[in-house]
PDB file of C-alpha atoms in Angstrom:
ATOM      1  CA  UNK A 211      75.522  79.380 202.935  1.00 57.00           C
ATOM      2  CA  UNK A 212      77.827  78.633 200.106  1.00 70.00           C
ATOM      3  CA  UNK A 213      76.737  77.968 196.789  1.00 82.00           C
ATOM      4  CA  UNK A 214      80.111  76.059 195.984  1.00 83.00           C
ATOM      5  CA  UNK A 215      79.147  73.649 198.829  1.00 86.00           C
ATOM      6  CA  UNK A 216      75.413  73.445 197.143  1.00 88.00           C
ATOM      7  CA  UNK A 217      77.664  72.074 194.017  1.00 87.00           C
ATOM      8  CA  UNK A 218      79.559  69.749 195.787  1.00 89.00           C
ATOM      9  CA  UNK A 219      76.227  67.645 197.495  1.00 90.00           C
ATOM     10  CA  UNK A 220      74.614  67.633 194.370  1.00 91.00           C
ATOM     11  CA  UNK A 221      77.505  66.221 192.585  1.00 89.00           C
ATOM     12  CA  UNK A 222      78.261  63.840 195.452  1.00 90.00           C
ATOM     13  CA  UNK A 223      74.494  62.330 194.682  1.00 90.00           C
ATOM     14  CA  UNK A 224      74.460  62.273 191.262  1.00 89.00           C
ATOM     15  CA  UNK A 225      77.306  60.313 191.250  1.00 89.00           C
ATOM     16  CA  UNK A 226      77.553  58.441 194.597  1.00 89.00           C
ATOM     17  CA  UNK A 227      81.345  58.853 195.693  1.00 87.00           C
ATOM     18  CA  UNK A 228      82.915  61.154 196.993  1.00 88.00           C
ATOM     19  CA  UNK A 229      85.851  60.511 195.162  1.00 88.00           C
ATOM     20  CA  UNK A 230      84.527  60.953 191.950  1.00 90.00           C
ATOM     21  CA  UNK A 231      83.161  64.012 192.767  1.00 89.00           C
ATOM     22  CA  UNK A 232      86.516  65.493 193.960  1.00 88.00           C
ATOM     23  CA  UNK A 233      88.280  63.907 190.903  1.00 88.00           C
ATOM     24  CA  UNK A 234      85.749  65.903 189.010  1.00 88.00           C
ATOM     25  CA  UNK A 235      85.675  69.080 190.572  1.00 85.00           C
ATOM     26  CA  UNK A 236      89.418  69.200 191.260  1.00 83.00           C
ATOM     27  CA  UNK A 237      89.351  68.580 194.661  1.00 83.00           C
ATOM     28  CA  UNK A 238      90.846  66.356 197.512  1.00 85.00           C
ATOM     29  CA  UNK A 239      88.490  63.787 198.942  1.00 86.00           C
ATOM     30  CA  UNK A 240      89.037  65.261 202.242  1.00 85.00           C
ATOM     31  CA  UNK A 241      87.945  68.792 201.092  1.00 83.00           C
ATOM     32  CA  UNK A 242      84.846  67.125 199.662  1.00 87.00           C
ATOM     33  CA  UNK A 243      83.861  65.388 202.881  1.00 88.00           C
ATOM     34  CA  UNK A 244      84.176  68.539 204.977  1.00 87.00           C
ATOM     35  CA  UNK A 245      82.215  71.127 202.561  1.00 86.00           C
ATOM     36  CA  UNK A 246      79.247  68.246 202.925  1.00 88.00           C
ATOM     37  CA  UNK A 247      79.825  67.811 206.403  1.00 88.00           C
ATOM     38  CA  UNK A 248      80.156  71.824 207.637  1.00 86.00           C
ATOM     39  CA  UNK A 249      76.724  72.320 205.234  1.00 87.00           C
ATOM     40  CA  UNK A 250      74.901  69.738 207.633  1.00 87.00           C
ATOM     41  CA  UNK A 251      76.370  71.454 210.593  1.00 87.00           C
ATOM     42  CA  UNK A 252      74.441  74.476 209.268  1.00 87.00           C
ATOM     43  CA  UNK A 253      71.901  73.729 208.103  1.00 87.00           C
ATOM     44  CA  UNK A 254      71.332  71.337 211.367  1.00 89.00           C
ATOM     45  CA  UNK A 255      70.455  68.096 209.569  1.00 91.00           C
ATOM     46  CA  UNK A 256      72.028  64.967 207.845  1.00 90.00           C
ATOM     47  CA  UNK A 257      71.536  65.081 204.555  1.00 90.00           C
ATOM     48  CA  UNK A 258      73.129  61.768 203.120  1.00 91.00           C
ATOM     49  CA  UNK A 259      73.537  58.632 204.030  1.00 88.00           C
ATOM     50  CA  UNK A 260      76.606  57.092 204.243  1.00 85.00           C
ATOM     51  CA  UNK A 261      76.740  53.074 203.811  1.00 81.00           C
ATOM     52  CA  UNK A 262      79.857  51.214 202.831  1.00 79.00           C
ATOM     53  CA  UNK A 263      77.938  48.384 201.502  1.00 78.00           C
ATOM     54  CA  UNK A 264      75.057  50.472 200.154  1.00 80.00           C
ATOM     55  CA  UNK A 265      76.966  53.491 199.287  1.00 83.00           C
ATOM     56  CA  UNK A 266      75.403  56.903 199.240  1.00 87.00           C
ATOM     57  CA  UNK A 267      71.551  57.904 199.481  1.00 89.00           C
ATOM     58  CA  UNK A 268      69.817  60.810 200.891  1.00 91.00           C
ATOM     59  CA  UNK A 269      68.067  61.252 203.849  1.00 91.00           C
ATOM     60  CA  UNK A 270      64.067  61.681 204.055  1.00 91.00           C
ATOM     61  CA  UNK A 271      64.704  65.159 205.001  1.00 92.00           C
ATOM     62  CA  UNK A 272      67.543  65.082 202.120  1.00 89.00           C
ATOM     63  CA  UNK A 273      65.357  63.921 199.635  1.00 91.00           C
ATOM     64  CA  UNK A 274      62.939  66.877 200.508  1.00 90.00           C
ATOM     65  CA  UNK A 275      65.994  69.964 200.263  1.00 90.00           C
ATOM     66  CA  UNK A 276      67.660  68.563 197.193  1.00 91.00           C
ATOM     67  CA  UNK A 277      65.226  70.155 194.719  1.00 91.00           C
ATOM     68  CA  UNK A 278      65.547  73.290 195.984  1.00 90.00           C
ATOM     69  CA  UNK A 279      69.559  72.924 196.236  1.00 90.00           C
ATOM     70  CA  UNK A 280      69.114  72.402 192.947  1.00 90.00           C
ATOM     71  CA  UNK A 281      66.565  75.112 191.847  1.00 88.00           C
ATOM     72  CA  UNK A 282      69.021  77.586 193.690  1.00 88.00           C
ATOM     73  CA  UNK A 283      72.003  76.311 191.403  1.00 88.00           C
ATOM     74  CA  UNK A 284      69.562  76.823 188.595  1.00 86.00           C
ATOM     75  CA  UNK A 285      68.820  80.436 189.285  1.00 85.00           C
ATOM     76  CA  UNK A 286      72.570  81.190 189.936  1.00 85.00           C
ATOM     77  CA  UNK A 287      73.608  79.549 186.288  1.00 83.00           C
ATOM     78  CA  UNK A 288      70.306  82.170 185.194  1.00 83.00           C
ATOM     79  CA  UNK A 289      72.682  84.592 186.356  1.00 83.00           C
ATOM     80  CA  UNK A 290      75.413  84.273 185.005  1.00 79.00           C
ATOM     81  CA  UNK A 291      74.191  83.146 181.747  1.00 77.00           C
ATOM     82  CA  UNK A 292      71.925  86.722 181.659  1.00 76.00           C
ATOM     83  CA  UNK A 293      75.643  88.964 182.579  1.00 77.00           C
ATOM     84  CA  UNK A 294      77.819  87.055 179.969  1.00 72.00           C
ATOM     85  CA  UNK A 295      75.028  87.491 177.296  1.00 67.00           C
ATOM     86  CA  UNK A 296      74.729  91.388 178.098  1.00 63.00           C
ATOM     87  CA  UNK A 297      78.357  91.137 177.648  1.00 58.00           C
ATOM     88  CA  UNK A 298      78.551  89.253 174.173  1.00 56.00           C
ATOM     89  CA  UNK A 299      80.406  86.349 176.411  1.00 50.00           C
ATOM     90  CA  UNK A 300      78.419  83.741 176.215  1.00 68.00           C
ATOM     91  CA  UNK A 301      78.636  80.457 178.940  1.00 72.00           C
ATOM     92  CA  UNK A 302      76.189  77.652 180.453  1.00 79.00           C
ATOM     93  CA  UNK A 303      75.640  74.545 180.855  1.00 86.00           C
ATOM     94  CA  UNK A 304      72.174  72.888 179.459  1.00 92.00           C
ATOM     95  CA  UNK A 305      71.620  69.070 180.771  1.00 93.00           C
ATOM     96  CA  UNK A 306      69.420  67.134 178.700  1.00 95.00           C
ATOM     97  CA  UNK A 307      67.176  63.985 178.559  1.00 94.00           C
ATOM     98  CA  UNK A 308      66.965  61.883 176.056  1.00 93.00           C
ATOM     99  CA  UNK A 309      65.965  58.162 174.647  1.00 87.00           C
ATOM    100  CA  UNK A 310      67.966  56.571 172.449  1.00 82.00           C
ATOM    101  CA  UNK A 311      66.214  57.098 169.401  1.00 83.00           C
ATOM    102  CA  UNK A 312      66.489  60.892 169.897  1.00 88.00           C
ATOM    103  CA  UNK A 313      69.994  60.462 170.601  1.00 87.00           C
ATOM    104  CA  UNK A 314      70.874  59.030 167.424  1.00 83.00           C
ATOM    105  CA  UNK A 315      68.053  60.880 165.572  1.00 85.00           C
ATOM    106  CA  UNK A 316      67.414  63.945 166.630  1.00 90.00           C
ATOM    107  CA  UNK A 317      69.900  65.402 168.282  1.00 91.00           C
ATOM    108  CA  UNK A 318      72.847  65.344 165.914  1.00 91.00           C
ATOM    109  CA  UNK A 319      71.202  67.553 163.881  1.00 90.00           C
ATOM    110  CA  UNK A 320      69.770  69.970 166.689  1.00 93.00           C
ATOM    111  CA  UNK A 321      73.578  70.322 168.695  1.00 94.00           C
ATOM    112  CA  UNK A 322      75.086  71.061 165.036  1.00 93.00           C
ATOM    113  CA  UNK A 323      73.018  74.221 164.359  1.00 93.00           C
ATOM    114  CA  UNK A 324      72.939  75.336 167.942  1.00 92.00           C
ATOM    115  CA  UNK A 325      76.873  75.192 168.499  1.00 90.00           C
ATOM    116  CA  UNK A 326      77.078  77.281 164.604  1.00 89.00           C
ATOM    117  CA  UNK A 327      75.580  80.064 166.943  1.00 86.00           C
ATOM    118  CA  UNK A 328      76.463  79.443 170.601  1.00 87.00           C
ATOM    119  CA  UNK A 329      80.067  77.133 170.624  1.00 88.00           C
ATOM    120  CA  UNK A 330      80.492  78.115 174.160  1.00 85.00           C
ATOM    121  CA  UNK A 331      77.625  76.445 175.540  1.00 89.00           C
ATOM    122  CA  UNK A 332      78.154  72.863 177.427  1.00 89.00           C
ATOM    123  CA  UNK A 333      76.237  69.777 177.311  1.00 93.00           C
ATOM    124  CA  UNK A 334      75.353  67.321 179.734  1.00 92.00           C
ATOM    125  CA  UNK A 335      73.520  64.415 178.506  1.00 93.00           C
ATOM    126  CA  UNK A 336      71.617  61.693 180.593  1.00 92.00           C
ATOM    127  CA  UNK A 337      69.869  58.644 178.702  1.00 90.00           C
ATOM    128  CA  UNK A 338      66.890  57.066 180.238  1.00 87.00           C
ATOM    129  CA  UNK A 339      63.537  55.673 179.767  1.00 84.00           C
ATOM    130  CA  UNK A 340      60.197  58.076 179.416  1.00 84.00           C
ATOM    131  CA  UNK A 341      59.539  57.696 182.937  1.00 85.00           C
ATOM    132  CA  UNK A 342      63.081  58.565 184.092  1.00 89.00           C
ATOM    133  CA  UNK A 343      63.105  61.474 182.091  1.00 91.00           C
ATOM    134  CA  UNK A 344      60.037  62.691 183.916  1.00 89.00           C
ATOM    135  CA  UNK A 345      61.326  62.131 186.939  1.00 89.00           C
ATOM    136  CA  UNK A 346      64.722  64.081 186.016  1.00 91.00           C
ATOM    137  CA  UNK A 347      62.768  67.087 184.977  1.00 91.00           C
ATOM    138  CA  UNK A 348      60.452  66.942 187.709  1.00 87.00           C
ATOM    139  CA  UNK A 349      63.285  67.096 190.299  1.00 85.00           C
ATOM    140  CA  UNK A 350      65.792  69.151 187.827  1.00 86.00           C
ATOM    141  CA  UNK A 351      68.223  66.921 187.317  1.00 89.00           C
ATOM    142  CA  UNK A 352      67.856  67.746 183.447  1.00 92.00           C
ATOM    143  CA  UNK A 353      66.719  71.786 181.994  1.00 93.00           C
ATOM    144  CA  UNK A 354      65.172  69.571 179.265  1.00 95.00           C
ATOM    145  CA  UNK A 355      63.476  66.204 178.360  1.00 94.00           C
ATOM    146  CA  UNK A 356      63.112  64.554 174.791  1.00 93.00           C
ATOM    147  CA  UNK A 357      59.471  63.018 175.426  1.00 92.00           C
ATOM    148  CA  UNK A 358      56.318  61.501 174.155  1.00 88.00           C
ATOM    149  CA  UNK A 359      53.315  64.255 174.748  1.00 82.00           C
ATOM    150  CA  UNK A 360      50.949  61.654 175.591  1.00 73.00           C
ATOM    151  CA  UNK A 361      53.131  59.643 178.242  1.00 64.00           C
ATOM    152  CA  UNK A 362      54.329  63.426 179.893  1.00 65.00           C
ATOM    153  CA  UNK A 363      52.745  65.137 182.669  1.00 63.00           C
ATOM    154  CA  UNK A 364      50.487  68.216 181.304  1.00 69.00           C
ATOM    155  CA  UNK A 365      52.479  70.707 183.383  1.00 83.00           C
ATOM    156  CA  UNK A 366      55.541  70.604 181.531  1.00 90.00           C
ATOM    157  CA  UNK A 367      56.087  73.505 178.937  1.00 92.00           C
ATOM    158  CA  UNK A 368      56.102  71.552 175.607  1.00 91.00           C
ATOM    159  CA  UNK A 369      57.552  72.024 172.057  1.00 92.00           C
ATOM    160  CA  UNK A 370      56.572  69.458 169.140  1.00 92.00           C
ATOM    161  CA  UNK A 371      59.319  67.994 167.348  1.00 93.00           C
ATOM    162  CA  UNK A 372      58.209  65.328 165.049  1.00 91.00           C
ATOM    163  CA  UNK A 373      55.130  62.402 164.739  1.00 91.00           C
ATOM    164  CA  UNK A 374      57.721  59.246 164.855  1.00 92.00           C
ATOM    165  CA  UNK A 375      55.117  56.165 162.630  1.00 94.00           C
ATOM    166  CA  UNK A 376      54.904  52.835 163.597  1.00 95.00           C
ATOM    167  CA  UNK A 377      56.350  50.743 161.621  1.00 97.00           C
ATOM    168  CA  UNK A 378      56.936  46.622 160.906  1.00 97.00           C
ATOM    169  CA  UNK A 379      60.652  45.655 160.656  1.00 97.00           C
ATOM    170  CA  UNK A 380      62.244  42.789 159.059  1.00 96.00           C
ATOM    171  CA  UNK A 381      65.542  40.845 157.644  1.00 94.00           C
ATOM    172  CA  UNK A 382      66.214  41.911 154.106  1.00 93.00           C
ATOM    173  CA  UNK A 383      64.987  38.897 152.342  1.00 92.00           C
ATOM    174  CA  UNK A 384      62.060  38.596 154.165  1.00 94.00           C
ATOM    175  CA  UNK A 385      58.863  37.527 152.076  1.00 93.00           C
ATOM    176  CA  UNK A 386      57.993  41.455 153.159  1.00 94.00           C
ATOM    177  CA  UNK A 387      60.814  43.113 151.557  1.00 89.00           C
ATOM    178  CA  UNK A 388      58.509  44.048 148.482  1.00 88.00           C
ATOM    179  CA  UNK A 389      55.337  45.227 150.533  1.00 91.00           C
ATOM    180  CA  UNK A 390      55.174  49.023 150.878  1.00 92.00           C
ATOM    181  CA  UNK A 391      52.448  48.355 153.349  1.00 95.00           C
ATOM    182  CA  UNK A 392      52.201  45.229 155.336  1.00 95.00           C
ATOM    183  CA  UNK A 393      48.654  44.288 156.929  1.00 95.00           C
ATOM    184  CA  UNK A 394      48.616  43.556 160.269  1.00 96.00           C
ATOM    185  CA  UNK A 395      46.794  40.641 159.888  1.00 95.00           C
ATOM    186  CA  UNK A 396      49.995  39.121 157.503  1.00 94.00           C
ATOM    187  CA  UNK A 397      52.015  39.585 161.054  1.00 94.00           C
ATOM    188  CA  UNK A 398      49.998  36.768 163.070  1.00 91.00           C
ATOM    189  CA  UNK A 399      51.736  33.756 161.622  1.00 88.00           C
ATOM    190  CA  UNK A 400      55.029  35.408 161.672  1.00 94.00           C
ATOM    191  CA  UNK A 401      57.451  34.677 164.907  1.00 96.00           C
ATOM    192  CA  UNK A 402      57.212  38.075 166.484  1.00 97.00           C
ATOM    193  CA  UNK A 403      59.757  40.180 169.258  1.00 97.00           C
ATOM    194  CA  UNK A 404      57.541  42.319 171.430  1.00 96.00           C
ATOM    195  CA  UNK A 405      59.418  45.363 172.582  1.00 94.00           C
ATOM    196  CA  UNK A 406      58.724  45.577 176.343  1.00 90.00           C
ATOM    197  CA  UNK A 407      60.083  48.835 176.836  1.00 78.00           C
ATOM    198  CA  UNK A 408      59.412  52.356 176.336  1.00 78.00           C
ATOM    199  CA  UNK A 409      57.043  51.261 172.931  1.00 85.00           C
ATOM    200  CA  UNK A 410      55.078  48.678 173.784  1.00 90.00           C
ATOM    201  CA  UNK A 411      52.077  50.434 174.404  1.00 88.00           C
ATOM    202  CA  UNK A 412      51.810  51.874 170.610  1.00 90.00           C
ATOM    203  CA  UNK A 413      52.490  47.664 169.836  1.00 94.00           C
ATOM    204  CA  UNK A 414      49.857  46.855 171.875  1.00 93.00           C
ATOM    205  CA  UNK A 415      47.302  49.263 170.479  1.00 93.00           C
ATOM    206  CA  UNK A 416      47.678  48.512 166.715  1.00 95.00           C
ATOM    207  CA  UNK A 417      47.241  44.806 167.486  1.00 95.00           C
ATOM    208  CA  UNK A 418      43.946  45.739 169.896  1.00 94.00           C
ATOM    209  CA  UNK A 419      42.890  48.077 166.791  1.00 94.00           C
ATOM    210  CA  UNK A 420      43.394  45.135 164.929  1.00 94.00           C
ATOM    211  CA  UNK A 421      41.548  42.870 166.911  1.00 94.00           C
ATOM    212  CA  UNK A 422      44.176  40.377 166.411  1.00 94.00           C
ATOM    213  CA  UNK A 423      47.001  38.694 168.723  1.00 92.00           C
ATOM    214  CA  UNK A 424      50.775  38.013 167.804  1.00 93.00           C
ATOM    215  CA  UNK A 425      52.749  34.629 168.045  1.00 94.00           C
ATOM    216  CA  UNK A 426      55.218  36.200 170.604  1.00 95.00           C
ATOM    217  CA  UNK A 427      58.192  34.302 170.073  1.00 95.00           C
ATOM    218  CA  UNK A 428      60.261  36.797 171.992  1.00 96.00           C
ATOM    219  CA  UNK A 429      59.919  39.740 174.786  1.00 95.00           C
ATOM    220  CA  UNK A 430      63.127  42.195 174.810  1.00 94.00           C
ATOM    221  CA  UNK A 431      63.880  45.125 176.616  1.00 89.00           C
ATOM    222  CA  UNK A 432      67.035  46.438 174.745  1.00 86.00           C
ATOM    223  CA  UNK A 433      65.726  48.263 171.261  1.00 86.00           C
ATOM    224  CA  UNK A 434      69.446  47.704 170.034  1.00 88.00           C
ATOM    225  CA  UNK A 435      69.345  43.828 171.066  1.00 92.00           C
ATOM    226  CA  UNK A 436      65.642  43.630 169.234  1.00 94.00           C
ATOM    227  CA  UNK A 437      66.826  45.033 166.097  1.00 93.00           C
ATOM    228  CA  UNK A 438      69.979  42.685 166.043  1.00 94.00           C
ATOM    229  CA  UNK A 439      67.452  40.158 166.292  1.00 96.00           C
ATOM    230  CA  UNK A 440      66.007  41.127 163.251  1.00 96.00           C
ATOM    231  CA  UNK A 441      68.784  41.348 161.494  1.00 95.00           C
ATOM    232  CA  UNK A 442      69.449  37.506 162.566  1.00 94.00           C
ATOM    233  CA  UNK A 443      66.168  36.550 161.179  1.00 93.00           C
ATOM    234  CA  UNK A 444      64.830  35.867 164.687  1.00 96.00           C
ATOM    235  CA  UNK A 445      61.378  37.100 164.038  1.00 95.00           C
ATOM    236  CA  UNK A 446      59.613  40.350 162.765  1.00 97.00           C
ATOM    237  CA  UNK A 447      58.707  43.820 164.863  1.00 97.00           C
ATOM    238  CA  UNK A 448      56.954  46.874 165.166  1.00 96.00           C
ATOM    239  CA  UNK A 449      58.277  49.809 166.770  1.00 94.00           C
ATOM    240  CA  UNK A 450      59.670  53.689 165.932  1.00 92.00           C
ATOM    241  CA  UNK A 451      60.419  54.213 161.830  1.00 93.00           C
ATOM    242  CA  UNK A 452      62.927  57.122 163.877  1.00 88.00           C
ATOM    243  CA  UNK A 453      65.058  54.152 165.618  1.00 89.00           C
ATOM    244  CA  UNK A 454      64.617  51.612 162.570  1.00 92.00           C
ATOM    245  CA  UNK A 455      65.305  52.731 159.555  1.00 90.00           C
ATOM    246  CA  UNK A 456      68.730  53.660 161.107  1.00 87.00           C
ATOM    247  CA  UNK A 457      69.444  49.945 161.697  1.00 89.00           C
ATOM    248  CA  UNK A 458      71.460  47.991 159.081  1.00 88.00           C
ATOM    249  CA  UNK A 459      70.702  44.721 157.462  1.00 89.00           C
ATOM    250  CA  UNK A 460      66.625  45.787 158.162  1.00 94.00           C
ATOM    251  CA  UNK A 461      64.031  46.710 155.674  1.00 95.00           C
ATOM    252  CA  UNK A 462      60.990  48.303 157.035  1.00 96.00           C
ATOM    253  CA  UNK A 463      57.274  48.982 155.645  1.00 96.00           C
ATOM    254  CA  UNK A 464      54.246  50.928 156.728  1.00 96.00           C
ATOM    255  CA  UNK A 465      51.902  49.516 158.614  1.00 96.00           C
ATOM    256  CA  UNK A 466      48.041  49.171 156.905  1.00 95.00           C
ATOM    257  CA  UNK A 467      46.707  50.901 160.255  1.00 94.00           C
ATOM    258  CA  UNK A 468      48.780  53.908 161.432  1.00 91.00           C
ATOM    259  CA  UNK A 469      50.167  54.318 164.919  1.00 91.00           C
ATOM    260  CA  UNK A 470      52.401  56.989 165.929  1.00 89.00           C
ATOM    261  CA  UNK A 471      54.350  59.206 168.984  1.00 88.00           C
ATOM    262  CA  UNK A 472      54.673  62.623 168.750  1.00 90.00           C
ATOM    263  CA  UNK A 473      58.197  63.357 170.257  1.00 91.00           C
ATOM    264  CA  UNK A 474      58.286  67.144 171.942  1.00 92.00           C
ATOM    265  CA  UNK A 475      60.752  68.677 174.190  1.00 94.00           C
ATOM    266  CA  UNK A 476      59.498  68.978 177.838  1.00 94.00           C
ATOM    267  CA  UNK A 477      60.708  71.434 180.397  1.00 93.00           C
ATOM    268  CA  UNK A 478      59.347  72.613 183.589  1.00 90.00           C
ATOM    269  CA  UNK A 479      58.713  75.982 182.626  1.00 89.00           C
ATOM    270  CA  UNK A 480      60.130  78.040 179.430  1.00 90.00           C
ATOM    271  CA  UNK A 481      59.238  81.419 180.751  1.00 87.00           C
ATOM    272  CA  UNK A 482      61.718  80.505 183.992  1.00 85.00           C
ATOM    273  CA  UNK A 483      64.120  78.747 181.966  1.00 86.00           C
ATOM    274  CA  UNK A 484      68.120  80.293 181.550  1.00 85.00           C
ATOM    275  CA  UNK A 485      68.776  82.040 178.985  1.00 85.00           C
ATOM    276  CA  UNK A 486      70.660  79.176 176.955  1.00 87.00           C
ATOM    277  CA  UNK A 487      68.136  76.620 177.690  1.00 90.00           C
ATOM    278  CA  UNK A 488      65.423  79.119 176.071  1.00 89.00           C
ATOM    279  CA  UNK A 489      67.493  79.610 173.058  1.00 89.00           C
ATOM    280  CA  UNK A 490      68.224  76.018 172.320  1.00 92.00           C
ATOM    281  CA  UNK A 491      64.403  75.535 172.418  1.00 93.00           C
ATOM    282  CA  UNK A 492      63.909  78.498 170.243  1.00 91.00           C
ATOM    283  CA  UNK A 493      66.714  76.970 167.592  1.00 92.00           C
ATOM    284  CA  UNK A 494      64.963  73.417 168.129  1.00 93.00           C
ATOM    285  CA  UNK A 495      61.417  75.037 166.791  1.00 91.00           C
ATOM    286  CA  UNK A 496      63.710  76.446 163.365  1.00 89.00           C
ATOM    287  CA  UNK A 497      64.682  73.073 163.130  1.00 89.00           C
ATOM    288  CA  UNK A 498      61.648  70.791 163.562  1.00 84.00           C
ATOM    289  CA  UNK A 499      59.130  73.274 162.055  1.00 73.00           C
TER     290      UNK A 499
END
């Protein structure tokens, strides 16, 4: 059973075509389709589906043997990563998850000192919500997660980053825009934009703390679309100081109850973890801490 062909199906799923994933591993389409097709034949069962309209999915059986393709890929990159580091070579690849506030946060600053020390180490980067991030280390799609503790599963091996505050944003001439802290109860007559993605529930609890409801004016997915709205004078919000007070034409003031998520990394377990993906945590604490 070849571990190249254990390469090829995952790659084939993750990016549903068969032509990208020969364009990517430097292969014809044809040679693609038959590695899949002889590792069914061995293994005795179909493992994708195959749907012009619908494209590619996996099988119920498929779904069930993917994790383990991939835990077996996993073990094999182990390998090699523990030779070439016994051998001052050093290779891998670590695949990370991230939101977008850690992507234009955090990890700037955590890939710049880990590629001072390791510069042959690769990246693979996949941006998603909480959830999907969960879901990606759960199945080990990604080595790591950037996550919120509370909204991660306990059995995930965690390491604290930073507490990310609350905090109300607002155009620069704002009546706020001299308030170091702005009372929640000076929000209710303002027209507000209620983030209804992955920060809602921290909104939510400072206005239950409160005891007080918003005017709502707008409800917005997008964090990059609700601070443009800001800037256009649209209304006032609350979300991560980490995201917003890298947003132009926005001032931003603490709130006069605090409210905050304590970002960590997240991976499934750091005793088991490759080589690379255990030092990057290990630089990450040197950073954070």
């Amino acid at each position: 059973m070849s571990i190249v062909r254990f390469e090829i199906i995952t790659n084939v799923v993750e990016l549903g075509s068969f032509t990208a994933t020969a364009e990517k591993l430097n292969m014809t389409q044809s040679a693609v389709s038959h590695a899949v097709a002889s590792l069914e034949a061995e293994l005795g069962v179909s493992i994708l589906i195959r749907d012009r309209k619908k494209g590619i999915s996996l099988t119920e059986i498929g779904q069930k043997v993917l994790p383990h393709i991939r835990e077996v890929l996993k073990r094999m990159e182990s390998i090699n990563q523990e030779i070439t580091l016994a051998t001052n070579l050093e290779v891998g690849v670590i695949r990370i998850g991230t939101f977008a506030s850690a992507s234009s946060c955090l990890l700037p600053k955590l890939l710049a000192t880990f590629q001072k020390k390791h510069p042959k180490i690769e990246f693979k980067f996949f941006e998603g919500s909480y959830e999907e991030i969960t879901e990606w280390l759960k199945s080990g799609i990604v080595d790591i997660g950037f996550v919120v503790k509370r909204k991660v599963e306990s059995n995930f091996d965690l390491i604290p980053l930073i507490k990310d505050n609350m905090v109300v944003a607002y155009h620069t001439k704002h009546r706020f825009h001299s308030k170091e802290i702005v009372s929640m109860e000076d929000l209710i007559d303002e027209p507000f934009i209620m983030p209804t993605g992955m920060y809602q529930s921290h909104v939510n609890e400072l206005f239950h703390e409160a005891d007080l409801r918003p005017s709502i004016r707008f409800e917005v997915h997008d964090c990059t679309m609700i601070a443009n709205m800001v800037q256009e004078g649209l209304g006032v919000t609350i979300g991560p100081e980490l995201f917003l007070k890298t947003q132009q034409n926005i001032k931003i003031s603490k709130l006069n109850i605090e409210n905050c998520r304590e970002v960590a990394l997240a991976c499934q377990s750091i005793v088991n973890a490759s080589p690379a993906v255990k030092e990057f945590l290990q630089v990450a604490k040197g950073v954070f801490n």
